[in-house]
Amino acid sequence: MGQTLAVDTDEVSERIVTGVAALEGIDPMELPPLFEAVDPDALTAIFATTETGGLRSGNVGFTYADHRITVEFDEDGEPVVTID
């Protein structure tokens, strides 16, 4: 069973790493660098607030440390990370 985390935009990458580490029961430093799976700066940019303040929609999915990661917007336009 996966874990879903509501996150602040600036913390998307950090929440992915800490969430996977928590599921694995290990220190986040024991995981491979996130940039080997996805560009963390691009991920932050995708989920940043729009210049007009409008809500975004959509999702990004990728595999990191043998877990399927999905980042999508909730009904309020906030990013949510799901780790399976």
Short mmCIF file of N, CA and C in Angstrom, two decimals:
data_model
loop_
_atom_site.label_atom_id
_atom_site.label_comp_id
_atom_site.label_asym_id
_atom_site.label_seq_id
_atom_site.Cartn_x
_atom_site.Cartn_y
_atom_site.Cartn_z
N MET A 1 0.84 -1.17 0.00
CA MET A 1 0.00 0.00 0.00
C MET A 1 0.88 1.24 0.00
N GLY A 2 0.49 2.26 -0.73
CA GLY A 2 1.30 3.45 -0.89
C GLY A 2 1.07 4.48 0.18
N GLN A 3 1.76 5.57 0.03
CA GLN A 3 1.70 6.68 0.97
C GLN A 3 1.42 7.93 0.16
N THR A 4 0.48 8.77 0.63
CA THR A 4 0.15 10.02 -0.03
C THR A 4 0.54 11.17 0.88
N LEU A 5 1.24 12.15 0.31
CA LEU A 5 1.72 13.28 1.09
C LEU A 5 1.28 14.59 0.44
N ALA A 6 0.59 15.45 1.18
CA ALA A 6 0.32 16.80 0.71
C ALA A 6 1.60 17.59 0.96
N VAL A 7 2.02 18.38 0.00
CA VAL A 7 3.32 19.05 0.13
C VAL A 7 3.27 20.50 -0.30
N ASP A 8 4.19 21.28 0.25
CA ASP A 8 4.41 22.63 -0.25
C ASP A 8 5.21 22.49 -1.54
N THR A 9 4.99 23.40 -2.48
CA THR A 9 5.66 23.32 -3.77
C THR A 9 7.17 23.24 -3.63
N ASP A 10 7.75 24.03 -2.74
CA ASP A 10 9.20 24.06 -2.59
C ASP A 10 9.75 22.76 -2.01
N GLU A 11 8.87 21.93 -1.46
CA GLU A 11 9.33 20.72 -0.81
C GLU A 11 9.02 19.45 -1.60
N VAL A 12 8.57 19.55 -2.83
CA VAL A 12 8.19 18.37 -3.60
C VAL A 12 9.33 17.36 -3.64
N SER A 13 10.50 17.75 -4.04
CA SER A 13 11.63 16.83 -4.15
C SER A 13 12.02 16.26 -2.79
N GLU A 14 12.07 17.11 -1.79
CA GLU A 14 12.43 16.67 -0.44
C GLU A 14 11.42 15.66 0.09
N ARG A 15 10.13 15.90 -0.13
CA ARG A 15 9.10 14.99 0.36
C ARG A 15 9.17 13.64 -0.33
N ILE A 16 9.55 13.63 -1.59
CA ILE A 16 9.70 12.35 -2.29
C ILE A 16 10.79 11.52 -1.62
N VAL A 17 11.94 12.13 -1.41
CA VAL A 17 13.07 11.41 -0.82
C VAL A 17 12.75 10.98 0.61
N THR A 18 12.22 11.87 1.42
CA THR A 18 11.93 11.51 2.81
C THR A 18 10.78 10.50 2.90
N GLY A 19 9.82 10.60 1.99
CA GLY A 19 8.71 9.65 1.97
C GLY A 19 9.17 8.25 1.62
N VAL A 20 10.02 8.13 0.60
CA VAL A 20 10.54 6.81 0.21
C VAL A 20 11.41 6.26 1.34
N ALA A 21 12.23 7.10 1.94
CA ALA A 21 13.08 6.64 3.04
C ALA A 21 12.23 6.13 4.21
N ALA A 22 11.14 6.82 4.51
CA ALA A 22 10.27 6.39 5.60
C ALA A 22 9.63 5.03 5.28
N LEU A 23 9.18 4.86 4.04
CA LEU A 23 8.60 3.57 3.64
C LEU A 23 9.62 2.44 3.72
N GLU A 24 10.86 2.74 3.38
CA GLU A 24 11.93 1.74 3.39
C GLU A 24 12.53 1.55 4.79
N GLY A 25 12.26 2.49 5.70
CA GLY A 25 12.83 2.41 7.03
C GLY A 25 14.33 2.68 7.05
N ILE A 26 14.77 3.59 6.16
CA ILE A 26 16.19 3.92 6.07
C ILE A 26 16.39 5.43 6.13
N ASP A 27 17.62 5.84 6.27
CA ASP A 27 17.98 7.25 6.25
C ASP A 27 17.90 7.74 4.80
N PRO A 28 17.36 8.93 4.55
CA PRO A 28 17.29 9.46 3.19
C PRO A 28 18.64 9.48 2.46
N MET A 29 19.73 9.61 3.20
CA MET A 29 21.06 9.65 2.58
C MET A 29 21.45 8.30 1.98
N GLU A 30 20.76 7.23 2.36
CA GLU A 30 21.05 5.90 1.82
C GLU A 30 20.40 5.68 0.45
N LEU A 31 19.51 6.56 0.05
CA LEU A 31 18.84 6.44 -1.24
C LEU A 31 19.69 7.02 -2.36
N PRO A 32 19.45 6.58 -3.60
CA PRO A 32 20.16 7.19 -4.71
C PRO A 32 19.73 8.65 -4.89
N PRO A 33 20.55 9.47 -5.51
CA PRO A 33 20.16 10.87 -5.74
C PRO A 33 18.89 10.93 -6.58
N LEU A 34 17.98 11.81 -6.22
CA LEU A 34 16.72 11.95 -6.94
C LEU A 34 16.96 12.32 -8.40
N PHE A 35 18.01 13.09 -8.67
CA PHE A 35 18.26 13.52 -10.04
C PHE A 35 18.56 12.37 -10.99
N GLU A 36 18.82 11.19 -10.46
CA GLU A 36 19.01 10.03 -11.33
C GLU A 36 17.68 9.54 -11.90
N ALA A 37 16.56 9.95 -11.27
CA ALA A 37 15.23 9.54 -11.73
C ALA A 37 14.48 10.67 -12.42
N VAL A 38 14.67 11.89 -11.95
CA VAL A 38 13.93 13.05 -12.48
C VAL A 38 14.74 14.31 -12.16
N ASP A 39 14.55 15.35 -12.96
CA ASP A 39 15.22 16.62 -12.71
C ASP A 39 14.46 17.35 -11.59
N PRO A 40 15.02 17.47 -10.39
CA PRO A 40 14.31 18.11 -9.28
C PRO A 40 13.92 19.55 -9.56
N ASP A 41 14.76 20.30 -10.29
CA ASP A 41 14.43 21.69 -10.62
C ASP A 41 13.23 21.76 -11.55
N ALA A 42 13.16 20.86 -12.51
CA ALA A 42 12.02 20.82 -13.43
C ALA A 42 10.75 20.44 -12.66
N LEU A 43 10.87 19.51 -11.74
CA LEU A 43 9.73 19.09 -10.93
C LEU A 43 9.19 20.27 -10.12
N THR A 44 10.09 21.02 -9.51
CA THR A 44 9.68 22.20 -8.74
C THR A 44 9.01 23.22 -9.65
N ALA A 45 9.56 23.44 -10.85
CA ALA A 45 9.00 24.41 -11.78
C ALA A 45 7.60 24.02 -12.24
N ILE A 46 7.40 22.73 -12.49
CA ILE A 46 6.08 22.26 -12.94
C ILE A 46 5.02 22.55 -11.89
N PHE A 47 5.36 22.39 -10.63
CA PHE A 47 4.38 22.53 -9.57
C PHE A 47 4.42 23.88 -8.87
N ALA A 48 5.14 24.83 -9.43
CA ALA A 48 5.18 26.19 -8.88
C ALA A 48 3.88 26.92 -9.23
N THR A 49 3.57 27.93 -8.45
CA THR A 49 2.39 28.75 -8.71
C THR A 49 2.54 29.45 -10.06
N THR A 50 1.45 29.53 -10.81
CA THR A 50 1.50 30.21 -12.11
C THR A 50 1.67 31.71 -11.90
N GLU A 51 2.15 32.39 -12.93
CA GLU A 51 2.33 33.84 -12.83
C GLU A 51 1.01 34.54 -12.60
N THR A 52 -0.08 34.00 -13.16
CA THR A 52 -1.39 34.62 -13.00
C THR A 52 -2.09 34.15 -11.74
N GLY A 53 -1.51 33.16 -11.05
CA GLY A 53 -2.14 32.63 -9.85
C GLY A 53 -3.22 31.61 -10.14
N GLY A 54 -3.39 31.27 -11.43
CA GLY A 54 -4.41 30.29 -11.80
C GLY A 54 -4.05 28.88 -11.36
N LEU A 55 -5.07 28.05 -11.21
CA LEU A 55 -4.85 26.67 -10.82
C LEU A 55 -4.31 25.87 -11.98
N ARG A 56 -3.45 24.92 -11.68
CA ARG A 56 -2.92 24.01 -12.68
C ARG A 56 -3.55 22.65 -12.48
N SER A 57 -3.42 21.80 -13.49
CA SER A 57 -3.88 20.43 -13.36
C SER A 57 -2.89 19.52 -14.06
N GLY A 58 -3.00 18.23 -13.80
CA GLY A 58 -2.11 17.27 -14.43
C GLY A 58 -1.32 16.51 -13.41
N ASN A 59 -0.42 15.64 -13.90
CA ASN A 59 0.40 14.84 -13.01
C ASN A 59 1.69 14.45 -13.68
N VAL A 60 2.65 14.06 -12.87
CA VAL A 60 3.94 13.56 -13.33
C VAL A 60 4.18 12.26 -12.59
N GLY A 61 4.59 11.23 -13.31
CA GLY A 61 4.89 9.95 -12.69
C GLY A 61 6.25 9.45 -13.12
N PHE A 62 6.97 8.80 -12.20
CA PHE A 62 8.28 8.24 -12.51
C PHE A 62 8.64 7.21 -11.45
N THR A 63 9.65 6.44 -11.70
CA THR A 63 10.13 5.44 -10.75
C THR A 63 11.38 5.97 -10.06
N TYR A 64 11.39 5.83 -8.74
CA TYR A 64 12.54 6.24 -7.93
C TYR A 64 12.75 5.20 -6.84
N ALA A 65 13.93 4.65 -6.77
CA ALA A 65 14.31 3.67 -5.75
C ALA A 65 13.28 2.53 -5.67
N ASP A 66 12.90 2.03 -6.84
CA ASP A 66 11.95 0.92 -6.97
C ASP A 66 10.54 1.24 -6.48
N HIS A 67 10.20 2.52 -6.41
CA HIS A 67 8.84 2.94 -6.04
C HIS A 67 8.28 3.79 -7.18
N ARG A 68 6.98 3.65 -7.42
CA ARG A 68 6.30 4.48 -8.40
C ARG A 68 5.88 5.76 -7.69
N ILE A 69 6.36 6.89 -8.20
CA ILE A 69 6.06 8.20 -7.62
C ILE A 69 5.10 8.92 -8.56
N THR A 70 4.03 9.47 -8.01
CA THR A 70 3.11 10.30 -8.78
C THR A 70 2.96 11.62 -8.04
N VAL A 71 3.12 12.71 -8.76
CA VAL A 71 2.89 14.04 -8.20
C VAL A 71 1.78 14.66 -9.03
N GLU A 72 0.71 15.07 -8.36
CA GLU A 72 -0.43 15.65 -9.07
C GLU A 72 -1.02 16.77 -8.25
N PHE A 73 -1.89 17.53 -8.87
CA PHE A 73 -2.55 18.63 -8.19
C PHE A 73 -3.84 18.15 -7.55
N ASP A 74 -4.12 18.62 -6.32
CA ASP A 74 -5.41 18.30 -5.71
C ASP A 74 -6.44 19.33 -6.17
N GLU A 75 -7.65 19.28 -5.63
CA GLU A 75 -8.73 20.18 -6.08
C GLU A 75 -8.44 21.64 -5.78
N ASP A 76 -7.50 21.92 -4.88
CA ASP A 76 -7.13 23.30 -4.57
C ASP A 76 -5.91 23.76 -5.34
N GLY A 77 -5.41 22.92 -6.24
CA GLY A 77 -4.23 23.27 -7.02
C GLY A 77 -2.92 23.06 -6.30
N GLU A 78 -2.95 22.33 -5.18
CA GLU A 78 -1.74 22.06 -4.41
C GLU A 78 -1.15 20.72 -4.84
N PRO A 79 0.18 20.61 -4.90
CA PRO A 79 0.79 19.34 -5.29
C PRO A 79 0.67 18.29 -4.19
N VAL A 80 0.38 17.05 -4.61
CA VAL A 80 0.29 15.92 -3.70
C VAL A 80 1.18 14.83 -4.24
N VAL A 81 2.01 14.25 -3.39
CA VAL A 81 2.93 13.17 -3.78
C VAL A 81 2.34 11.83 -3.31
N THR A 82 2.27 10.85 -4.22
CA THR A 82 1.86 9.51 -3.86
C THR A 82 3.02 8.58 -4.16
N ILE A 83 3.36 7.74 -3.19
CA ILE A 83 4.47 6.80 -3.33
C ILE A 83 3.90 5.39 -3.20
N ASP A 84 4.07 4.59 -4.25
CA ASP A 84 3.60 3.19 -4.23
C ASP A 84 4.77 2.24 -4.26
#
